[in-house]
Short mmCIF file of C-alpha atoms in Angstrom, two decimals:
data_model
loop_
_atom_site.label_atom_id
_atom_site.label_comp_id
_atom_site.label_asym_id
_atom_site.label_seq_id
_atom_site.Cartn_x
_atom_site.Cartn_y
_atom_site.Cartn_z
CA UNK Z 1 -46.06 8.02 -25.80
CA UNK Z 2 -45.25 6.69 -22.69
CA UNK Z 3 -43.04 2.80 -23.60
CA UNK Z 4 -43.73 -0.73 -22.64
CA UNK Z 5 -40.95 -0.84 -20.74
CA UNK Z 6 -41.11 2.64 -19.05
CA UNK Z 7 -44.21 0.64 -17.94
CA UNK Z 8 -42.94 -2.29 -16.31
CA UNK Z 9 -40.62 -0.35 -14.86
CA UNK Z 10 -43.22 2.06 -13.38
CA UNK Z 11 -45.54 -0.72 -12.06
CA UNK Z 12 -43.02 -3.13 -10.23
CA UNK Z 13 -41.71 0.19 -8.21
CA UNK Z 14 -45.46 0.60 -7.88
CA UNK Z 15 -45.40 -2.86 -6.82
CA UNK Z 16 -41.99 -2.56 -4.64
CA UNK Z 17 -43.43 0.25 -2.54
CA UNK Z 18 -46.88 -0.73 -1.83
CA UNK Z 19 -45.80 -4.54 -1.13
CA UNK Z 20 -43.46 -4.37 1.14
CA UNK Z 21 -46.39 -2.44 3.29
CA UNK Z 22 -47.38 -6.31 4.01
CA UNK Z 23 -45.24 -6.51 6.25
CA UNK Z 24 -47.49 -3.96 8.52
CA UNK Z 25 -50.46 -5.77 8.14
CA UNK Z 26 -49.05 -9.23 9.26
CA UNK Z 27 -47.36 -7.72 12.41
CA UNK Z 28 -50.49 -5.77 13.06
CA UNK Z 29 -53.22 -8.87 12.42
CA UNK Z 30 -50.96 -10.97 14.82
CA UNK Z 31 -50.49 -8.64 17.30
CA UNK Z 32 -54.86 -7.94 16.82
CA UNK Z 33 -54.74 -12.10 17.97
CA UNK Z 34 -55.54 -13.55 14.77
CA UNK Z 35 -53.63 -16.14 13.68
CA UNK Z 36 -50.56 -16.59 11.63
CA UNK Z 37 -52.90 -18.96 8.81
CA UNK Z 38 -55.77 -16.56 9.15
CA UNK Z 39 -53.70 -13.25 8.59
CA UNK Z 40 -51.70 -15.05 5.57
CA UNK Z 41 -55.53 -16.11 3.96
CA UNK Z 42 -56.67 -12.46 4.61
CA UNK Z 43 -54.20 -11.26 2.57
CA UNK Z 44 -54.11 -14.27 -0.04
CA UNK Z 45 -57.87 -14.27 -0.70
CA UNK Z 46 -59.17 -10.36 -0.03
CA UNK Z 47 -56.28 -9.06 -1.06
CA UNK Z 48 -57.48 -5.21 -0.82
CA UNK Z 49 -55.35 -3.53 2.33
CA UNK Z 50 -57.85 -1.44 3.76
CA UNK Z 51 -60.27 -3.68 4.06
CA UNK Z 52 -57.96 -6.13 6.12
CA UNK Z 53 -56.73 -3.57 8.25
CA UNK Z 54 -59.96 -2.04 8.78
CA UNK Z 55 -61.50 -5.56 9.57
CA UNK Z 56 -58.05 -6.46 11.97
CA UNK Z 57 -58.76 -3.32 13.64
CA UNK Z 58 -62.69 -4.14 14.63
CA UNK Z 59 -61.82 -7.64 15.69
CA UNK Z 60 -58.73 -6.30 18.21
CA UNK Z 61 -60.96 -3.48 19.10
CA UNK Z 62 -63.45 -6.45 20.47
CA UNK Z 63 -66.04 -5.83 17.48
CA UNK Z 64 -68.32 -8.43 15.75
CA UNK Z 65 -66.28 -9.89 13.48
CA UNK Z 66 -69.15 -9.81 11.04
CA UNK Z 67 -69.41 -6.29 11.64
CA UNK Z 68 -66.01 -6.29 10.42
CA UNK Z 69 -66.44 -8.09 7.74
CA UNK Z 70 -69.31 -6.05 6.30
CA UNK Z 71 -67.06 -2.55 6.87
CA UNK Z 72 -64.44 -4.11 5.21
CA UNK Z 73 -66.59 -5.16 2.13
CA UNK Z 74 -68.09 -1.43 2.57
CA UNK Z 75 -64.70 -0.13 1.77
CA UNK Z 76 -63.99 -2.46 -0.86
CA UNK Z 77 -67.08 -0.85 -2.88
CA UNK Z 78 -64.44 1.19 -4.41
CA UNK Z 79 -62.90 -1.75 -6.25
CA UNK Z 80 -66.33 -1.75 -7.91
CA UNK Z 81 -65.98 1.96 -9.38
CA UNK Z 82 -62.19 0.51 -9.91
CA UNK Z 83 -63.93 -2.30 -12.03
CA UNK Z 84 -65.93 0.28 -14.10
CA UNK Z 85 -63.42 2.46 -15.14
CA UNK Z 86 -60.87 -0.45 -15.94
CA UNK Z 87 -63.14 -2.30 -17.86
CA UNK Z 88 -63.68 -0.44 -21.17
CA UNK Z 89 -59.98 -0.60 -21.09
CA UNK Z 90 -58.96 -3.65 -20.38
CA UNK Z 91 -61.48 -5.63 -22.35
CA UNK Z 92 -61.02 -8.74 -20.88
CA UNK Z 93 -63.67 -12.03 -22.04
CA UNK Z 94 -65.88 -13.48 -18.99
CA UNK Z 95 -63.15 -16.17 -17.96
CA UNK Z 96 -59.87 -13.93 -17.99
CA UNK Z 97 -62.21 -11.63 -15.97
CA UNK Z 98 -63.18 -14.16 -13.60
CA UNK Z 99 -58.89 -14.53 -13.43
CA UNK Z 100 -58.27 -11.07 -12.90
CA UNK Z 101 -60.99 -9.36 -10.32
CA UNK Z 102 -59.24 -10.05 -7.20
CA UNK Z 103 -56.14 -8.10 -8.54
CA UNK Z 104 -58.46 -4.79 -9.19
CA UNK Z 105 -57.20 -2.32 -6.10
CA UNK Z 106 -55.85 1.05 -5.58
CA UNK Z 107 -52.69 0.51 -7.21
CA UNK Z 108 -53.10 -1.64 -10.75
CA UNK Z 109 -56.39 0.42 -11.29
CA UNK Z 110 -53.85 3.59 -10.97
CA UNK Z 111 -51.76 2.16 -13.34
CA UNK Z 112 -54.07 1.08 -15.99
CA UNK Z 113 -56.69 3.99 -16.09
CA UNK Z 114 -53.42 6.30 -17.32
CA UNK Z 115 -52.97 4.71 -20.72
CA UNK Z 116 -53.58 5.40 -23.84
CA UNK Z 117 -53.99 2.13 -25.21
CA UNK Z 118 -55.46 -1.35 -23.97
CA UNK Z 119 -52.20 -3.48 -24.50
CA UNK Z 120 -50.80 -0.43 -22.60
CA UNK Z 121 -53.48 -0.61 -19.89
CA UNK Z 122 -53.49 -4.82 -19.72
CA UNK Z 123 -49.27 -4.48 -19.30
CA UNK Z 124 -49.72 -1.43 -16.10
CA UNK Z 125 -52.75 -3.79 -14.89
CA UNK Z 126 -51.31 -7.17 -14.62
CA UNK Z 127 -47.59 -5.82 -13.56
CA UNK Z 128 -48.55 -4.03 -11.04
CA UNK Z 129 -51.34 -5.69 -9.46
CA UNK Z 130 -49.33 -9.32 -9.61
CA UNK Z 131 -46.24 -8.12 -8.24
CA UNK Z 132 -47.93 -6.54 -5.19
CA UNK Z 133 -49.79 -9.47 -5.00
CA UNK Z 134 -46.65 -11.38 -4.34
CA UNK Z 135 -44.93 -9.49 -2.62
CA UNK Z 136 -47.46 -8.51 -0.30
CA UNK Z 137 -48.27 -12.03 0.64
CA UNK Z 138 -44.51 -13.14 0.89
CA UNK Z 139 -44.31 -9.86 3.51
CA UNK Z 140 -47.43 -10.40 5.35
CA UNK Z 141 -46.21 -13.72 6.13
CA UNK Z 142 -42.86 -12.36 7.18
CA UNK Z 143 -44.56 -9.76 9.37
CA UNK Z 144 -46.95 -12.28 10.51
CA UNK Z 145 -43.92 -14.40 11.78
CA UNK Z 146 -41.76 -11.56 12.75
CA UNK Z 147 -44.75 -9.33 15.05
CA UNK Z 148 -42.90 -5.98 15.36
CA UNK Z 149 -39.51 -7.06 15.89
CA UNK Z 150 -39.49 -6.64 11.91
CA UNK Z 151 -39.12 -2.72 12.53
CA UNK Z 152 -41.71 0.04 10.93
CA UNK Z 153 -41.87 0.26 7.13
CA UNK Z 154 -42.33 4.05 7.85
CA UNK Z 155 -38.60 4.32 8.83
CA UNK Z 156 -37.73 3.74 5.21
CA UNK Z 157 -40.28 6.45 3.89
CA UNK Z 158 -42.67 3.63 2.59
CA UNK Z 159 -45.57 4.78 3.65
CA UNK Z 160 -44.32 8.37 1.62
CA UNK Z 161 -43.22 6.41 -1.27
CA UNK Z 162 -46.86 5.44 -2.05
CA UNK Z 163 -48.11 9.07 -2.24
CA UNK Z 164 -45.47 10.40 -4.30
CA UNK Z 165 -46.48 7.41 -7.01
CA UNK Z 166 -49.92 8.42 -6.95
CA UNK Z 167 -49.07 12.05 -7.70
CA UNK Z 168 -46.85 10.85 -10.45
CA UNK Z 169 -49.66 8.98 -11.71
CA UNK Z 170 -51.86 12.28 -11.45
CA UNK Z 171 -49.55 14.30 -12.28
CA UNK Z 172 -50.34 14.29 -16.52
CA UNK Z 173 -54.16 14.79 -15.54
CA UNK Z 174 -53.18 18.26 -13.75
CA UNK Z 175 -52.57 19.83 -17.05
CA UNK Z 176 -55.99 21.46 -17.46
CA UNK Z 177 -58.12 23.15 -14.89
CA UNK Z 178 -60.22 21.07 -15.10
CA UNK Z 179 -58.22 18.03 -13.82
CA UNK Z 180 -56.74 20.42 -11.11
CA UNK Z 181 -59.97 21.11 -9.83
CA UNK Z 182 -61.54 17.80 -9.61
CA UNK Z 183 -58.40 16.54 -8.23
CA UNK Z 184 -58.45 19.16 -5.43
CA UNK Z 185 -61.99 18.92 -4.38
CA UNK Z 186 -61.82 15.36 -4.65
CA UNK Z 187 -58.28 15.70 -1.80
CA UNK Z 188 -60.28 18.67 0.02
CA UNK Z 189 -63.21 16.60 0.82
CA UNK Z 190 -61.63 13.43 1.15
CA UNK Z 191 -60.02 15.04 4.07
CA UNK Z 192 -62.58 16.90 5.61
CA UNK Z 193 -63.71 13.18 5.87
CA UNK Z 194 -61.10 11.71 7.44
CA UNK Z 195 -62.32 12.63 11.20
CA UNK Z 196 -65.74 11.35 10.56
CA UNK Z 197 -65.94 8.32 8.44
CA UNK Z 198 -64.20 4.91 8.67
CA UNK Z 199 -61.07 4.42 7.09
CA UNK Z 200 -61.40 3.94 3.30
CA UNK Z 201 -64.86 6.12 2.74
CA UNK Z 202 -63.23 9.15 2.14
CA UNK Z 203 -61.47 8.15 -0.74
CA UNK Z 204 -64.77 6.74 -2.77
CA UNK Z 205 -66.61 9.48 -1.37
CA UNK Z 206 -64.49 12.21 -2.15
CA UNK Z 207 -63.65 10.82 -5.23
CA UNK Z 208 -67.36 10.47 -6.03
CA UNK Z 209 -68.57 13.89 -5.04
CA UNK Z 210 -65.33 15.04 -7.33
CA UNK Z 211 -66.54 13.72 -10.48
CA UNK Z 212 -70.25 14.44 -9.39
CA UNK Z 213 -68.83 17.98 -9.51
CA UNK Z 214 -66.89 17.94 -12.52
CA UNK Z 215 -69.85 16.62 -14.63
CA UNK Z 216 -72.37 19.50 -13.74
CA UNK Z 217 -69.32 21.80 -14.33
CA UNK Z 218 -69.16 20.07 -17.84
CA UNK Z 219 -73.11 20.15 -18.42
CA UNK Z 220 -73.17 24.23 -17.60
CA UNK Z 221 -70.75 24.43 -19.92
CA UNK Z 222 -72.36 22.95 -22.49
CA UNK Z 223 -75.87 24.75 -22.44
CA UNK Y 1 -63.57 -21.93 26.75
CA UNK Y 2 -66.85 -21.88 25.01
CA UNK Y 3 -66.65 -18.13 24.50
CA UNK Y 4 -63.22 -18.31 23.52
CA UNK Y 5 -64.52 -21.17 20.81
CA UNK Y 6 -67.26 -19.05 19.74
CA UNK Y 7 -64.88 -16.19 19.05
CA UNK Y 8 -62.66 -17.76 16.93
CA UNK Y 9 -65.60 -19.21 14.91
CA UNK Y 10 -66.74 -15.53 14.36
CA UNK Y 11 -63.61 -14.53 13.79
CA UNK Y 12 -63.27 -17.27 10.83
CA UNK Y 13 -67.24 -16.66 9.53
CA UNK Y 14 -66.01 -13.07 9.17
CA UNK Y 15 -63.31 -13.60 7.18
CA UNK Y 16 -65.43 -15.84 5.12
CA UNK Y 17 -67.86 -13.16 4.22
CA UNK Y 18 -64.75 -11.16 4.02
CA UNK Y 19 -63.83 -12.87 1.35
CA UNK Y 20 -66.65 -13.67 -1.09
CA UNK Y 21 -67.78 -9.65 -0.27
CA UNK Y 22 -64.30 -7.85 -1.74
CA UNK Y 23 -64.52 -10.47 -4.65
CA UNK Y 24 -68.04 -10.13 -5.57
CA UNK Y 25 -67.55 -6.20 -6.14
CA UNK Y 26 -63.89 -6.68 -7.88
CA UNK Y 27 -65.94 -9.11 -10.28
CA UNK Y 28 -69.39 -7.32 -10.60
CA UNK Y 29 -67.05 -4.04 -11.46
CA UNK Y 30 -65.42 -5.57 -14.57
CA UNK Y 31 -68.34 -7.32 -15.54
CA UNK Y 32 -71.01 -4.24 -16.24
CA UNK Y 33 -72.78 -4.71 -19.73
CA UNK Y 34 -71.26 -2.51 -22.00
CA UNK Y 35 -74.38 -0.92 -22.62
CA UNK Y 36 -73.93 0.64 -19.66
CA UNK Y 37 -69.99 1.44 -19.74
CA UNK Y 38 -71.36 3.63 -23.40
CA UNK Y 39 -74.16 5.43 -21.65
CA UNK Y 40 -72.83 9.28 -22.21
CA UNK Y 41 -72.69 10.04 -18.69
CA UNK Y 42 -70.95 7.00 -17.60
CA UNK Y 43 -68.22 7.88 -20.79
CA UNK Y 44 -67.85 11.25 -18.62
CA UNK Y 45 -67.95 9.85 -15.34
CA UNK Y 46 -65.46 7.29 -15.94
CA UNK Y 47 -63.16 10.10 -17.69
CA UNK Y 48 -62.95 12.03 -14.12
CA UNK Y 49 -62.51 9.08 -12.23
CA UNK Y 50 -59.22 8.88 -11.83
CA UNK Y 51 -58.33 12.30 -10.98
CA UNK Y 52 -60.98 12.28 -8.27
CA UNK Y 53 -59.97 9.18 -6.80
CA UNK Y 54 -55.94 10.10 -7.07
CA UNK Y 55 -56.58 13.49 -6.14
CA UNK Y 56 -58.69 11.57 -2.62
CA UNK Y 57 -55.96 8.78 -2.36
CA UNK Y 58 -53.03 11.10 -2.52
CA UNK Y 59 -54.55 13.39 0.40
CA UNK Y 60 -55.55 10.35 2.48
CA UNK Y 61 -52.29 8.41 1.56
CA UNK Y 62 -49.98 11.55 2.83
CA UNK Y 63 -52.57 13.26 5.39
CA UNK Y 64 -54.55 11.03 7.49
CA UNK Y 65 -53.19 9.28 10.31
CA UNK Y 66 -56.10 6.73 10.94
CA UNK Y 67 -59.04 9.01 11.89
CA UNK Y 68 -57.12 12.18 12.17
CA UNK Y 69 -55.37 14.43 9.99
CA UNK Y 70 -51.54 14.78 10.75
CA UNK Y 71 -48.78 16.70 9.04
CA UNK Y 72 -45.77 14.74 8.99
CA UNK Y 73 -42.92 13.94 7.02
CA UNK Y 74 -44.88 12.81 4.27
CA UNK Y 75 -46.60 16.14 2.94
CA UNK Y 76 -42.90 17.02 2.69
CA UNK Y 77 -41.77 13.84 0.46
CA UNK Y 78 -44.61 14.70 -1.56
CA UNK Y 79 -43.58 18.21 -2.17
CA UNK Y 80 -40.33 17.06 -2.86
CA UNK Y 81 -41.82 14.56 -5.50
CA UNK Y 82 -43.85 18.03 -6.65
CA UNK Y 83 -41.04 19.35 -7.83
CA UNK Y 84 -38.93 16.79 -9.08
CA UNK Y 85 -41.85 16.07 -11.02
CA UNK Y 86 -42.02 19.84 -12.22
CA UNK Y 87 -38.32 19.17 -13.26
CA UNK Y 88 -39.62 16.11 -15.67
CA UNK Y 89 -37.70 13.53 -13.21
CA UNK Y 90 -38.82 9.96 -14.36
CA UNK Y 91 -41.33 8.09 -11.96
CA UNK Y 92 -39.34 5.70 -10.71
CA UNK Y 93 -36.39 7.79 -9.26
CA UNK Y 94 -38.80 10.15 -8.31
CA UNK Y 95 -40.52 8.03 -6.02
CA UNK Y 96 -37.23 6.60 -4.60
CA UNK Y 97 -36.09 10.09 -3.77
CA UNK Y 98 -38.97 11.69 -2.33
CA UNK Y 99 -39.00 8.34 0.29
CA UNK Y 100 -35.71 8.42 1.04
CA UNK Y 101 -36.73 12.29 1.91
CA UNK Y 102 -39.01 10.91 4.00
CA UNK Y 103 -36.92 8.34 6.06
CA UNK Y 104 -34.44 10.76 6.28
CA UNK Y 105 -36.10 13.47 8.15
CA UNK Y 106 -37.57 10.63 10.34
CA UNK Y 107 -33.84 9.79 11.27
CA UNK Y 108 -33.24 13.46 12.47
#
């Protein structure tokens, strides 16, 4: 049994990692000609980072900003599947919901899904998806200000850090096959994606077609 | 100067549908009827969820390099935090070591 405090712990270096990668998005969004106010309220009110850089990238790439808008929401469908499986466990009442959607992303859904227990799930949850929150707003700003001059978060292995917690994170799931598997198909065709799809469908499609999988595996089984 | 006006009014209208989009879905998700969340296969769906999406997130995370798929130092950091995991290494230091793995091979 994994402890409250091993939890914390966990979640801010969740939180340390993945929100210091503001930084990349401000310099990015400024240096796309938005604004210094409109990249800070991108990142204060949709809070979900590929959905700003994917709608950043449209606009400085001379798209329709609506069309931007609407890929962005596209890739923030996953939050939705996020919502789902966080849900049961969290079992928050309508008005602590209505509190707590925007931080549902990648990273406090990660966090929460893993425990055993809701107290356990509310304390991965709101610890990690807070302190990226702030921290990813106090760097956006920064890299907002700073435009590249600011330096690459990649040179400090950032950008590496954030994979290695995930595979932590998956890493107690890999102990049957069956975990393995839908794990690997879910990374094989996730990246078979990659060249064809906009940034962020991969994941929820490869993800979905992984668990698609895994429950006819588990149906067979069973008949 | 009209077009210029015009863009930066798009510009604000999409972040405006920007915004109420990505919170709509983060709110719709938690609020599904529990009816639903107890249907059998959503029980089973919901139990592979995460290692499909991790499993997706780590090989995007460490693979992809916008639209194309590039090797770099981060497979390697993530092999590194393979191992160290093997070796029962707690999370956090894990994660610290496998990026300083990566920023170091960056330096060389």
């Amino acid at each position: 049994m994994t402890s409250d405090r091993s939890i914390v712990v966990d979640s801010l270096g969740v939180g340390l990692a993945t929100g210091a990668c503001g930084v990349s998005f401000g310099a990015i969004s400024t240096a796309s000609g938005l604004s210094v106010l409109q990249t800070c309220l991108i990142s204060l009110l949709v809070f979900t980072g590929a959905s700003q850089f994917a709608f950043v990238g449209i606009v400085a790439s001379g798209g329709n900003p609506l069309t931007g808008a609407l890929t962005a929401t596209l890739l923030g469908s996953r939050n939705l599947f996020y919502g789902v499986s966080l849900a049961p466990r969290l079992d928050l009442d309508p008005l602590a919901r209505l509190a707590s959607a925007h931080v549902v992303i990648d990273e406090s859904t990660a966090m929460a899904v893993t425990r055993d227990t809701r107290r356990q799930a509310r304390l991965g949850f709101y610890w990690t998806g807070i302190s990226i929150f702030v921290l990813w707003n106090l760097t956006t700003f920064v890299g907002a200000l700073a435009g590249d001059a600011i330096g690459d978060p990649r040179t400090y292995g950032l950008d590496a850090a954030v994979g290695a917690a995930f595979l932590g994170l998956l890493w107690p799931r890999l102990a049957t096959w069956k975990g393995r598997i839908v794990a690997l198909v879910g990374a094989a065709v996730a990246l078979g994606l990659v060249p064809v799809t906009s940034a962020g469908l991969p994941i929820v499609l490869g993800g979905g077609v992984a668990v698609l999988l895994g429950m006819l595996w588990r149906t067979r089984a069973a008949s | 100067m009209a077009d210029a006006g015009r863009i930066v009014t798009g510009v604000w209208a999409g972040i405006a549908v920007m915004v109420v989009g990505c919170f709509a879905l983060k709110y719709a998700g938690l609020s599904v009827p529990p009816s639903v969340l107890q249907h059998p296969l959503t029980v089973r769906a919901v139990e592979l969820i995460p290692a499909g999406l991790l499993g997706a997130l780590i090989a995007v995370q460490v693979l992809a390099d916008g639209a194309s798929v590039q090797v770099d130092a981060r497979l390697l950091a993530l092999g590194v935090a393979a191992v160290l995991l093997t070796l029962r290494v707690p999370f956090l230091p894990m994660v610290v070591v496998s990026a300083a793995v990566a920023a170091l091979v960056r330096q060389l």
